[in-house]
Amino acid sequence: MSPTNASRRQFLRHAGALASLLGPTAAPLALNLAAIGAASAQAAPDYKAVVCLFLFGGNDALNMVLPTDSASWTNYSAVRNQAPDSIALLAPGTLPNTGASAGSPARLGGVLPIVPANAQGRTYALHPVMGSLQQLFNADKRLAIVPNIGPLVMPTTKAQYGQSSHPKPANLFSHNDQQNTWQALAPEGATRGWGGRMGDLLASMNARPVFTSISAAGNAVWLAGDQVQQYQVSGSGAIRMGSDSNGRIYGSADVAAAMQRIVSGTRGTQIFERDLAAVHKRAIDAEVALRTALKPASDALFGTAPGSGNYNPNNDPKLQYDNPLTGGKSFNSLAQQLQVVARMIDASNAAGVQARRQVFFVSMGGFDTHDNQNRNHADLMAKLAHALAYFDSTLGAMGARGNVTTFTASDFGRTFTSNGDGTDHGWGAHHFVLGGAVRGGDLYGAFPTLGAKNANNNNFDSSPDQLGNGVLLPTTSVEQLGATLGRWFGLSDGQLLDIFPNLANFSQRNLGFMT
């Protein structure tokens, strides 16, 4: 669908203004136009959603997806087995030592083998706590891996990286700048993300554009577009700013009606006043629409109804993961974020919502593992694996797996070298793509060569893919990933080149992981 200035929603907005000028005699016209808009949404093509799962802090993907062929494993073990606390995971088939300290490689046991369809002449594995993702990759074929991906202006070799004249992303290795670059293709200060820009081009397929761009994790530049504004929900659902379910505020229907009049009335000339009122009205109207559209979190599709009392997500078995540090069950807030995303997807065809294209944002933090990495990263990997498996299972129960694609992203990868009990800021990293329309069980991109340290103890002359401290030099760009998702989402080649300005620098613009 090509964007035009006279989109359906703009047409209806102008028609509404015309009706208000014409007065009561225009009511039939307004009703007919509204009916046309609703019919357009109902007749829209199949529903699709893209979910960005952002790992804030810079995930150590080198301990998430590992090459286990002899040469790679030898170098991996030597580089990461550093005092005082080795962060080198153990070989496939190694039994867990239940007497070892929690989170340690010995306690976790060996990494879990995966078998890509195109193994590139090597063998691979996942972190030991990711058994559910091993199943999704090997057997279910709904999980794909994009290795060594990161922000790039154009393909860059190791020699070119050392040339000041060769274009490179700004402010590499900076948390804020690289978070923004992953989400908005520019460093901190960028205000439009590529998820929001995809939403701009497809929001006319939705009866209510407010439900195009949705965050379950607070403000996210990835969701911001030129026209679409992100709508934020909490773990429990819509954020209520207006009346309660009985149409009252402080027990009074009159107070609720007065508040609605205030935020709906004609505003003054103050920009801040108008914007604030518009935000409040938008939130109130959206919450009213979702009030009946959203099924409760305790519904069997999404959660577990309590035997008595009110639903408490902390006690829901579906939202609890196997904590590798305690050996027991713990609440997973990321799973709860994906729970509300699933509920929103389920409500996409409900009256008052009627969405056919949606982008969602969820996140988890804690990935800046400069120290104490063994404990922290094991816990993070367990949460990530559980949340993705929960989401896949829930979408399966909804019959929506083929309509939803989830991808992971992070500030950057981390150094191959250990600093003694952690890792430092890197660049390239491996990421997951999950969904029923994903060509899973394979790698999409060249898996990097893991080299050995040279005499300077931190350079990797033997690898064309590693810089100082073993930092991965990306061979796949964020924009190639985004364009592959965008094409599945329904965008044209021209639209993709507009959203992803550096895409023209890459010969491969479709990585092939979507059906």
Short mmCIF file of C-alpha atoms in Angstrom, two decimals:
data_model
loop_
_atom_site.label_atom_id
_atom_site.label_comp_id
_atom_site.label_asym_id
_atom_site.label_seq_id
_atom_site.Cartn_x
_atom_site.Cartn_y
_atom_site.Cartn_z
CA MET A 1 0.00 0.00 0.00
CA SER A 2 1.52 3.31 -1.02
CA PRO A 3 1.15 6.24 1.38
CA THR A 4 -0.78 9.26 0.09
CA ASN A 5 -1.58 12.63 1.61
CA ALA A 6 -5.26 11.82 1.24
CA SER A 7 -5.19 8.63 3.32
CA ARG A 8 -8.41 7.11 4.55
CA ARG A 9 -8.02 8.40 8.09
CA GLN A 10 -7.25 11.93 6.89
CA PHE A 11 -10.26 11.77 4.59
CA LEU A 12 -12.50 10.81 7.48
CA ARG A 13 -11.02 13.53 9.68
CA HIS A 14 -11.77 16.18 7.06
CA ALA A 15 -15.22 14.70 6.47
CA GLY A 16 -15.92 14.94 10.20
CA ALA A 17 -14.93 18.59 10.17
CA LEU A 18 -17.20 19.17 7.16
CA ALA A 19 -20.08 17.51 8.97
CA SER A 20 -19.62 19.76 11.99
CA LEU A 21 -19.80 22.82 9.74
CA LEU A 22 -22.92 21.62 7.93
CA GLY A 23 -24.74 20.85 11.15
CA PRO A 24 -27.44 18.20 11.84
CA THR A 25 -28.33 17.79 8.17
CA ALA A 26 -24.88 16.33 7.60
CA ALA A 27 -25.40 13.48 10.08
CA PRO A 28 -26.30 10.85 7.45
CA LEU A 29 -23.20 11.82 5.46
CA ALA A 30 -20.97 11.47 8.52
CA LEU A 31 -22.49 8.11 9.45
CA ASN A 32 -22.01 6.78 5.92
CA LEU A 33 -18.40 7.93 5.85
CA ALA A 34 -17.76 6.28 9.20
CA ALA A 35 -19.31 3.07 7.90
CA ILE A 36 -17.02 3.21 4.86
CA GLY A 37 -14.03 3.55 7.20
CA ALA A 38 -15.10 0.59 9.34
CA ALA A 39 -15.78 -1.54 6.28
CA SER A 40 -12.36 -0.66 4.90
CA ALA A 41 -10.72 -1.86 8.09
CA GLN A 42 -12.75 -5.07 8.17
CA ALA A 43 -11.88 -5.84 4.55
CA ALA A 44 -8.17 -5.16 5.03
CA PRO A 45 -5.66 -7.95 4.32
CA ASP A 46 -4.53 -10.47 6.91
CA TYR A 47 -3.31 -9.28 10.30
CA LYS A 48 0.43 -8.95 10.91
CA ALA A 49 2.47 -7.72 13.86
CA VAL A 50 6.19 -7.15 14.43
CA VAL A 51 7.49 -7.24 18.02
CA CYS A 52 10.84 -5.70 18.98
CA LEU A 53 12.34 -7.26 22.11
CA PHE A 54 15.15 -4.95 23.21
CA LEU A 55 17.88 -6.18 25.57
CA PHE A 56 19.14 -3.02 27.26
CA GLY A 57 22.79 -2.88 28.26
CA GLY A 58 24.43 -4.87 25.47
CA ASN A 59 23.86 -8.62 25.46
CA ASP A 60 26.85 -10.97 25.48
CA ALA A 61 25.68 -12.89 22.42
CA LEU A 62 28.99 -14.76 22.36
CA ASN A 63 27.71 -16.80 25.31
CA MET A 64 24.18 -17.03 23.88
CA VAL A 65 24.97 -18.60 20.48
CA LEU A 66 28.32 -20.40 20.26
CA PRO A 67 30.30 -22.19 17.54
CA THR A 68 31.48 -25.54 18.89
CA ASP A 69 33.67 -26.83 16.05
CA SER A 70 37.16 -27.72 17.23
CA ALA A 71 39.00 -24.57 16.11
CA SER A 72 36.33 -22.20 17.41
CA TRP A 73 35.93 -24.01 20.71
CA THR A 74 39.67 -24.06 21.35
CA ASN A 75 39.94 -20.31 20.90
CA TYR A 76 36.70 -19.63 22.80
CA SER A 77 37.80 -21.65 25.82
CA ALA A 78 41.29 -20.12 25.89
CA VAL A 79 40.12 -16.51 25.59
CA ARG A 80 37.23 -16.66 28.04
CA ASN A 81 38.84 -18.88 30.67
CA GLN A 82 40.49 -16.02 32.55
CA ALA A 83 41.09 -15.50 36.28
CA PRO A 84 39.61 -14.82 38.70
CA ASP A 85 36.24 -16.03 37.37
CA SER A 86 36.13 -17.91 34.06
CA ILE A 87 33.16 -17.03 31.86
CA ALA A 88 33.82 -19.84 29.38
CA LEU A 89 30.81 -22.14 29.15
CA LEU A 90 31.39 -25.89 29.03
CA ALA A 91 31.34 -28.23 26.05
CA PRO A 92 28.15 -29.96 24.86
CA GLY A 93 27.32 -33.06 26.87
CA THR A 94 29.02 -31.88 30.09
CA LEU A 95 26.83 -32.84 33.04
CA PRO A 96 25.90 -30.11 35.54
CA ASN A 97 27.79 -30.13 38.83
CA THR A 98 25.07 -29.49 41.38
CA GLY A 99 27.68 -28.77 44.03
CA ALA A 100 29.20 -25.85 42.11
CA SER A 101 28.24 -22.24 42.81
CA ALA A 102 24.95 -20.97 41.35
CA GLY A 103 25.29 -19.56 37.84
CA SER A 104 28.80 -20.92 37.32
CA PRO A 105 29.57 -22.78 34.07
CA ALA A 106 30.09 -25.98 36.08
CA ARG A 107 26.65 -25.68 37.70
CA LEU A 108 24.98 -24.97 34.36
CA GLY A 109 26.49 -27.90 32.49
CA GLY A 110 27.30 -28.03 28.79
CA VAL A 111 25.98 -25.83 26.04
CA LEU A 112 22.98 -27.16 24.06
CA PRO A 113 23.64 -28.27 20.45
CA ILE A 114 21.63 -26.80 17.59
CA VAL A 115 21.72 -28.02 13.99
CA PRO A 116 21.26 -25.25 11.37
CA ALA A 117 20.14 -26.34 7.91
CA ASN A 118 23.09 -24.39 6.49
CA ALA A 119 25.78 -25.02 9.09
CA GLN A 120 28.55 -23.31 7.08
CA GLY A 121 30.85 -26.26 7.85
CA ARG A 122 30.68 -25.79 11.61
CA THR A 123 28.73 -26.89 14.70
CA TYR A 124 26.81 -24.68 17.13
CA ALA A 125 25.08 -24.51 20.49
CA LEU A 126 22.96 -22.30 22.74
CA HIS A 127 23.48 -21.25 26.35
CA PRO A 128 22.76 -24.16 28.74
CA VAL A 129 19.53 -22.61 30.13
CA MET A 130 17.93 -22.20 26.69
CA GLY A 131 16.42 -25.64 26.26
CA SER A 132 13.09 -24.21 25.12
CA LEU A 133 14.81 -22.26 22.33
CA GLN A 134 16.81 -25.33 21.34
CA GLN A 135 13.43 -27.02 20.75
CA LEU A 136 12.09 -24.02 18.79
CA PHE A 137 15.20 -24.03 16.58
CA ASN A 138 15.90 -27.74 16.04
CA ALA A 139 12.45 -29.34 16.04
CA ASP A 140 9.79 -26.66 15.64
CA LYS A 141 11.72 -24.60 13.07
CA ARG A 142 10.15 -21.33 14.23
CA LEU A 143 13.37 -19.77 15.54
CA ALA A 144 16.08 -18.36 13.28
CA ILE A 145 19.44 -16.79 14.14
CA VAL A 146 20.94 -13.73 12.47
CA PRO A 147 24.65 -13.89 13.38
CA ASN A 148 27.04 -10.97 13.72
CA ILE A 149 24.55 -8.18 13.06
CA GLY A 150 24.92 -4.52 14.01
CA PRO A 151 24.56 -0.96 12.76
CA LEU A 152 26.49 -0.33 9.53
CA VAL A 153 26.55 2.47 6.98
CA MET A 154 27.88 0.13 4.31
CA PRO A 155 29.73 -3.20 4.20
CA THR A 156 32.96 -2.75 6.15
CA THR A 157 36.10 -4.88 6.20
CA LYS A 158 38.67 -4.91 8.94
CA ALA A 159 41.02 -2.83 6.82
CA GLN A 160 38.27 -0.32 6.02
CA TYR A 161 37.38 0.00 9.69
CA GLY A 162 40.84 1.43 10.29
CA GLN A 163 40.38 4.07 7.59
CA SER A 164 39.01 7.39 8.83
CA SER A 165 37.50 8.06 5.38
CA HIS A 166 35.32 4.94 5.44
CA PRO A 167 31.76 5.72 6.71
CA LYS A 168 30.94 4.12 10.05
CA PRO A 169 28.08 4.56 12.54
CA ALA A 170 28.55 7.49 14.89
CA ASN A 171 29.57 7.01 18.51
CA LEU A 172 30.20 3.29 18.48
CA PHE A 173 30.37 1.56 21.91
CA SER A 174 28.15 4.19 23.59
CA HIS A 175 25.03 2.79 25.25
CA ASN A 176 22.61 5.64 24.52
CA ASP A 177 23.86 6.27 21.00
CA GLN A 178 23.84 2.62 19.96
CA GLN A 179 20.42 1.99 21.50
CA ASN A 180 19.16 4.86 19.36
CA THR A 181 21.04 3.66 16.29
CA TRP A 182 19.51 0.20 16.53
CA GLN A 183 16.04 1.69 16.95
CA ALA A 184 16.22 4.89 14.87
CA LEU A 185 19.29 4.46 12.62
CA ALA A 186 20.95 7.53 14.14
CA PRO A 187 22.62 8.33 17.48
CA GLU A 188 20.97 9.82 20.55
CA GLY A 189 18.66 12.68 19.60
CA ALA A 190 16.89 10.92 16.73
CA THR A 191 13.14 11.14 17.16
CA ARG A 192 11.75 8.67 14.61
CA GLY A 193 12.25 4.93 14.76
CA TRP A 194 12.00 2.46 11.91
CA GLY A 195 9.16 0.61 13.61
CA GLY A 196 7.15 3.83 13.83
CA ARG A 197 7.96 4.71 10.23
CA MET A 198 6.65 1.32 9.09
CA GLY A 199 3.55 2.14 11.12
CA ASP A 200 3.21 5.49 9.34
CA LEU A 201 2.98 3.76 5.98
CA LEU A 202 0.49 1.10 7.07
CA ALA A 203 -1.62 2.83 9.75
CA SER A 204 -4.37 3.53 7.21
CA MET A 205 -5.11 -0.21 7.33
CA ASN A 206 -6.23 0.28 10.94
CA ALA A 207 -9.63 1.72 11.86
CA ARG A 208 -7.97 3.50 14.81
CA PRO A 209 -4.34 4.54 14.20
CA VAL A 210 -3.81 4.90 17.96
CA PHE A 211 -3.50 1.11 18.10
CA THR A 212 -0.75 0.93 15.46
CA SER A 213 2.35 1.49 17.60
CA ILE A 214 2.24 0.02 21.11
CA SER A 215 4.79 -0.22 23.91
CA ALA A 216 4.56 -2.48 26.94
CA ALA A 217 7.90 -1.13 28.21
CA GLY A 218 7.60 2.65 28.42
CA ASN A 219 8.80 5.17 25.88
CA ALA A 220 10.70 3.73 22.89
CA VAL A 221 12.03 5.72 19.94
CA TRP A 222 11.68 2.59 17.75
CA LEU A 223 7.89 3.11 17.81
CA ALA A 224 7.90 6.84 16.98
CA GLY A 225 6.83 7.85 13.48
CA ASP A 226 5.96 11.04 11.63
CA GLN A 227 2.24 10.49 12.12
CA VAL A 228 1.78 7.54 14.45
CA GLN A 229 2.38 8.11 18.13
CA GLN A 230 3.21 5.23 20.40
CA TYR A 231 0.48 4.09 22.76
CA GLN A 232 1.74 2.75 26.07
CA VAL A 233 0.16 -0.07 28.04
CA SER A 234 1.10 -1.52 31.40
CA GLY A 235 1.58 -5.15 32.32
CA SER A 236 -2.06 -5.32 33.33
CA GLY A 237 -3.37 -3.69 30.16
CA ALA A 238 -4.62 -0.23 29.21
CA ILE A 239 -3.52 2.64 31.46
CA ARG A 240 -6.68 4.21 32.86
CA MET A 241 -6.85 8.01 32.95
CA GLY A 242 -10.59 8.53 32.66
CA SER A 243 -13.67 6.95 34.17
CA ASP A 244 -13.83 3.50 35.69
CA SER A 245 -15.65 0.54 34.16
CA ASN A 246 -18.94 2.02 35.41
CA GLY A 247 -18.32 5.35 33.69
CA ARG A 248 -17.51 7.17 36.94
CA ILE A 249 -14.69 9.16 38.53
CA TYR A 250 -14.68 9.28 42.33
CA GLY A 251 -18.00 7.47 42.12
CA SER A 252 -19.62 10.24 40.08
CA ALA A 253 -20.82 10.03 36.47
CA ASP A 254 -21.04 13.86 36.44
CA VAL A 255 -17.32 14.19 37.22
CA ALA A 256 -16.49 11.70 34.45
CA ALA A 257 -18.65 13.61 31.96
CA ALA A 258 -17.04 16.92 32.99
CA MET A 259 -13.55 15.53 32.47
CA GLN A 260 -14.50 14.22 29.05
CA ARG A 261 -15.86 17.65 28.09
CA ILE A 262 -12.68 19.36 29.26
CA VAL A 263 -10.30 17.19 27.25
CA SER A 264 -12.60 17.12 24.21
CA GLY A 265 -13.38 20.82 24.06
CA THR A 266 -11.79 23.41 21.83
CA ARG A 267 -8.45 24.45 23.28
CA GLY A 268 -6.72 27.81 23.44
CA THR A 269 -3.67 28.89 21.47
CA GLN A 270 -1.08 27.43 23.85
CA ILE A 271 0.71 24.55 22.10
CA PHE A 272 1.50 22.76 25.35
CA GLU A 273 -2.11 23.06 26.52
CA ARG A 274 -3.44 21.65 23.26
CA ASP A 275 -0.93 18.80 23.15
CA LEU A 276 -1.49 17.82 26.77
CA ALA A 277 -5.25 17.77 26.29
CA ALA A 278 -4.87 15.73 23.09
CA VAL A 279 -2.68 13.15 24.84
CA HIS A 280 -5.17 12.83 27.69
CA LYS A 281 -8.13 12.51 25.36
CA ARG A 282 -6.31 9.91 23.26
CA ALA A 283 -5.46 7.87 26.35
CA ILE A 284 -9.00 8.08 27.72
CA ASP A 285 -10.62 7.10 24.42
CA ALA A 286 -8.20 4.23 23.87
CA GLU A 287 -8.73 2.87 27.37
CA VAL A 288 -12.49 2.95 26.89
CA ALA A 289 -12.13 0.98 23.65
CA LEU A 290 -9.82 -1.59 25.24
CA ARG A 291 -11.94 -1.93 28.35
CA THR A 292 -14.22 -4.43 26.65
CA ALA A 293 -11.90 -5.57 23.87
CA LEU A 294 -9.12 -6.96 26.07
CA LYS A 295 -9.64 -10.35 27.62
CA PRO A 296 -8.36 -10.59 31.22
CA ALA A 297 -4.82 -11.74 31.87
CA SER A 298 -6.24 -14.70 33.78
CA ASP A 299 -7.99 -15.99 30.65
CA ALA A 300 -6.78 -19.50 29.83
CA LEU A 301 -5.23 -18.23 26.57
CA PHE A 302 -2.79 -16.01 28.44
CA GLY A 303 -2.59 -16.98 32.08
CA THR A 304 -3.92 -19.08 34.92
CA ALA A 305 -7.05 -18.12 36.79
CA PRO A 306 -6.56 -18.15 40.58
CA GLY A 307 -8.41 -20.68 42.67
CA SER A 308 -9.69 -17.82 44.80
CA GLY A 309 -9.15 -14.09 45.13
CA ASN A 310 -7.86 -11.70 42.50
CA TYR A 311 -5.43 -12.56 39.76
CA ASN A 312 -1.79 -11.89 40.69
CA PRO A 313 0.70 -12.19 37.80
CA ASN A 314 3.52 -12.93 40.24
CA ASN A 315 1.76 -16.18 41.16
CA ASP A 316 0.82 -17.23 37.63
CA PRO A 317 2.73 -20.42 36.73
CA LYS A 318 2.76 -19.40 33.05
CA LEU A 319 4.75 -16.27 33.94
CA GLN A 320 7.30 -18.07 36.11
CA TYR A 321 10.66 -19.32 34.87
CA ASP A 322 13.20 -21.77 36.23
CA ASN A 323 15.63 -19.52 38.08
CA PRO A 324 19.18 -20.92 37.64
CA LEU A 325 20.38 -19.04 40.72
CA THR A 326 17.81 -20.37 43.18
CA GLY A 327 16.75 -23.64 41.59
CA GLY A 328 13.12 -22.55 42.06
CA LYS A 329 10.46 -20.64 40.17
CA SER A 330 10.56 -16.84 39.82
CA PHE A 331 8.26 -14.26 38.24
CA ASN A 332 9.31 -13.14 34.75
CA SER A 333 8.34 -9.53 34.02
CA LEU A 334 9.32 -9.94 30.35
CA ALA A 335 6.78 -12.74 30.01
CA GLN A 336 4.17 -10.41 31.50
CA GLN A 337 4.99 -7.76 28.88
CA LEU A 338 4.53 -10.36 26.16
CA GLN A 339 1.32 -11.46 27.85
CA VAL A 340 -0.23 -8.00 27.38
CA VAL A 341 1.08 -7.92 23.78
CA ALA A 342 -0.70 -11.24 23.16
CA ARG A 343 -3.88 -9.81 24.68
CA MET A 344 -3.63 -6.77 22.40
CA ILE A 345 -3.13 -9.02 19.37
CA ASP A 346 -6.14 -11.08 20.40
CA ALA A 347 -8.19 -7.85 20.59
CA SER A 348 -7.00 -6.57 17.20
CA ASN A 349 -10.26 -7.46 15.45
CA ALA A 350 -12.54 -6.32 18.26
CA ALA A 351 -14.97 -3.45 17.80
CA GLY A 352 -13.22 -0.19 18.62
CA VAL A 353 -9.77 -1.57 17.75
CA GLN A 354 -9.87 -3.18 14.28
CA ALA A 355 -6.14 -3.21 13.54
CA ARG A 356 -4.46 -5.06 10.68
CA ARG A 357 -0.87 -3.86 11.15
CA GLN A 358 0.73 -3.34 14.55
CA VAL A 359 4.25 -2.85 15.90
CA PHE A 360 5.02 -3.64 19.54
CA PHE A 361 7.96 -2.94 21.84
CA VAL A 362 8.99 -4.93 24.94
CA SER A 363 12.29 -4.93 26.78
CA MET A 364 14.41 -6.20 29.62
CA GLY A 365 17.47 -4.62 31.20
CA GLY A 366 20.56 -5.76 33.10
CA PHE A 367 22.76 -6.75 30.14
CA ASP A 368 25.67 -4.41 30.91
CA THR A 369 27.65 -7.32 32.38
CA HIS A 370 31.02 -5.74 33.13
CA ASP A 371 31.25 -7.92 36.24
CA ASN A 372 29.57 -10.89 37.91
CA GLN A 373 28.62 -12.08 34.44
CA ASN A 374 28.21 -15.77 35.21
CA ARG A 375 25.33 -15.25 37.64
CA ASN A 376 23.73 -12.29 35.91
CA HIS A 377 23.86 -13.58 32.36
CA ALA A 378 22.60 -17.05 33.22
CA ASP A 379 19.56 -15.49 34.87
CA LEU A 380 18.96 -13.16 31.92
CA MET A 381 19.22 -16.02 29.39
CA ALA A 382 16.75 -18.08 31.41
CA LYS A 383 14.24 -15.21 31.46
CA LEU A 384 14.67 -14.56 27.73
CA ALA A 385 14.22 -18.21 26.77
CA HIS A 386 11.17 -18.65 28.98
CA ALA A 387 9.50 -15.44 27.76
CA LEU A 388 9.97 -16.30 24.07
CA ALA A 389 8.71 -19.85 24.59
CA TYR A 390 5.70 -18.53 26.55
CA PHE A 391 4.86 -16.07 23.76
CA ASP A 392 5.20 -18.73 21.07
CA SER A 393 2.96 -21.10 23.00
CA THR A 394 0.36 -18.41 23.65
CA LEU A 395 0.26 -17.34 20.01
CA GLY A 396 -0.11 -21.00 19.08
CA ALA A 397 -3.15 -21.31 21.34
CA MET A 398 -4.56 -18.17 19.69
CA GLY A 399 -3.91 -19.53 16.19
CA ALA A 400 -1.76 -16.46 15.51
CA ARG A 401 1.81 -17.77 15.21
CA GLY A 402 1.98 -17.10 11.48
CA ASN A 403 0.82 -13.50 11.94
CA VAL A 404 3.42 -12.35 14.48
CA THR A 405 7.20 -12.04 14.14
CA THR A 406 9.42 -11.21 17.12
CA PHE A 407 13.07 -10.19 16.90
CA THR A 408 15.66 -9.41 19.55
CA ALA A 409 17.87 -6.32 19.53
CA SER A 410 20.42 -4.79 21.91
CA ASP A 411 22.76 -1.81 22.26
CA PHE A 412 25.66 -3.89 20.95
CA GLY A 413 27.44 -7.17 21.49
CA ARG A 414 30.29 -7.49 23.97
CA THR A 415 34.01 -8.19 23.86
CA PHE A 416 35.23 -11.72 23.22
CA THR A 417 37.88 -11.18 25.88
CA SER A 418 37.03 -11.36 29.56
CA ASN A 419 37.95 -8.59 31.97
CA GLY A 420 38.23 -11.09 34.82
CA ASP A 421 34.57 -11.72 35.61
CA GLY A 422 32.72 -9.94 32.82
CA THR A 423 32.88 -8.36 29.38
CA ASP A 424 33.05 -4.85 27.96
CA HIS A 425 31.32 -2.92 25.16
CA GLY A 426 31.44 -4.40 21.67
CA TRP A 427 29.67 -4.02 18.33
CA GLY A 428 28.32 -6.99 16.36
CA ALA A 429 26.11 -9.62 18.03
CA HIS A 430 23.86 -12.59 17.25
CA HIS A 431 20.08 -12.16 17.42
CA PHE A 432 16.93 -14.28 17.30
CA VAL A 433 13.88 -14.03 15.03
CA LEU A 434 10.81 -16.01 16.13
CA GLY A 435 7.47 -16.70 14.48
CA GLY A 436 5.29 -19.02 12.47
CA ALA A 437 6.21 -17.22 9.24
CA VAL A 438 9.94 -17.48 10.03
CA ARG A 439 12.09 -19.98 8.15
CA GLY A 440 13.51 -21.30 11.38
CA GLY A 441 16.23 -23.78 12.14
CA ASP A 442 18.90 -21.89 10.22
CA LEU A 443 21.47 -19.10 10.26
CA TYR A 444 20.92 -16.02 8.08
CA GLY A 445 24.29 -14.41 7.58
CA ALA A 446 27.93 -15.48 7.92
CA PHE A 447 28.89 -16.77 11.34
CA PRO A 448 32.10 -15.01 12.45
CA THR A 449 35.51 -16.61 12.85
CA LEU A 450 36.62 -16.62 16.48
CA GLY A 451 40.35 -16.05 16.56
CA ALA A 452 43.15 -16.35 19.09
CA LYS A 453 44.75 -13.44 20.91
CA ASN A 454 48.08 -12.30 19.51
CA ALA A 455 51.19 -11.25 21.41
CA ASN A 456 49.52 -8.00 22.44
CA ASN A 457 46.96 -10.14 24.25
CA ASN A 458 43.90 -8.33 22.96
CA ASN A 459 44.09 -8.25 19.15
CA PHE A 460 42.75 -10.99 16.90
CA ASP A 461 44.88 -11.05 13.77
CA SER A 462 43.69 -14.55 12.87
CA SER A 463 40.05 -13.44 12.45
CA PRO A 464 38.76 -11.13 9.71
CA ASP A 465 35.68 -10.53 11.88
CA GLN A 466 37.26 -9.38 15.15
CA LEU A 467 38.75 -6.07 16.23
CA GLY A 468 40.59 -5.22 19.45
CA ASN A 469 39.45 -7.25 22.48
CA GLY A 470 37.72 -9.59 20.05
CA VAL A 471 34.88 -7.16 19.27
CA LEU A 472 32.83 -8.50 16.35
CA LEU A 473 32.86 -6.38 13.17
CA PRO A 474 29.29 -6.83 11.86
CA THR A 475 28.78 -8.51 8.51
CA THR A 476 25.00 -7.95 8.48
CA SER A 477 23.33 -4.58 9.05
CA VAL A 478 20.34 -3.64 11.16
CA GLU A 479 18.80 -2.17 8.01
CA GLN A 480 18.96 -5.52 6.20
CA LEU A 481 17.11 -7.10 9.13
CA GLY A 482 14.53 -4.30 9.18
CA ALA A 483 13.97 -4.46 5.42
CA THR A 484 13.41 -8.23 5.57
CA LEU A 485 10.75 -7.72 8.25
CA GLY A 486 9.28 -4.74 6.39
CA ARG A 487 8.86 -6.70 3.17
CA TRP A 488 6.92 -9.40 5.05
CA PHE A 489 4.91 -6.62 6.70
CA GLY A 490 3.73 -5.41 3.30
CA LEU A 491 6.06 -2.56 2.37
CA SER A 492 7.36 -2.00 -1.16
CA ASP A 493 11.01 -1.80 -2.18
CA GLY A 494 10.68 1.96 -2.59
CA GLN A 495 9.18 2.39 0.86
CA LEU A 496 11.92 0.27 2.39
CA LEU A 497 14.62 2.39 0.76
CA ASP A 498 12.93 5.46 2.21
CA ILE A 499 12.82 4.02 5.74
CA PHE A 500 16.31 2.50 5.57
CA PRO A 501 18.53 5.06 3.81
CA ASN A 502 21.67 2.90 3.95
CA LEU A 503 19.95 -0.16 2.50
CA ALA A 504 21.00 0.92 -0.99
CA ASN A 505 24.62 0.26 0.03
CA PHE A 506 23.95 -3.47 0.46
CA SER A 507 23.49 -5.91 -2.41
CA GLN A 508 21.45 -8.32 -0.27
CA ARG A 509 18.33 -6.51 0.91
CA ASN A 510 16.33 -9.55 1.92
CA LEU A 511 18.05 -11.91 4.37
CA GLY A 512 15.53 -14.64 3.52
CA PHE A 513 14.36 -15.64 6.99
CA MET A 514 10.69 -14.78 6.29
CA THR A 515 8.36 -16.91 4.19
#
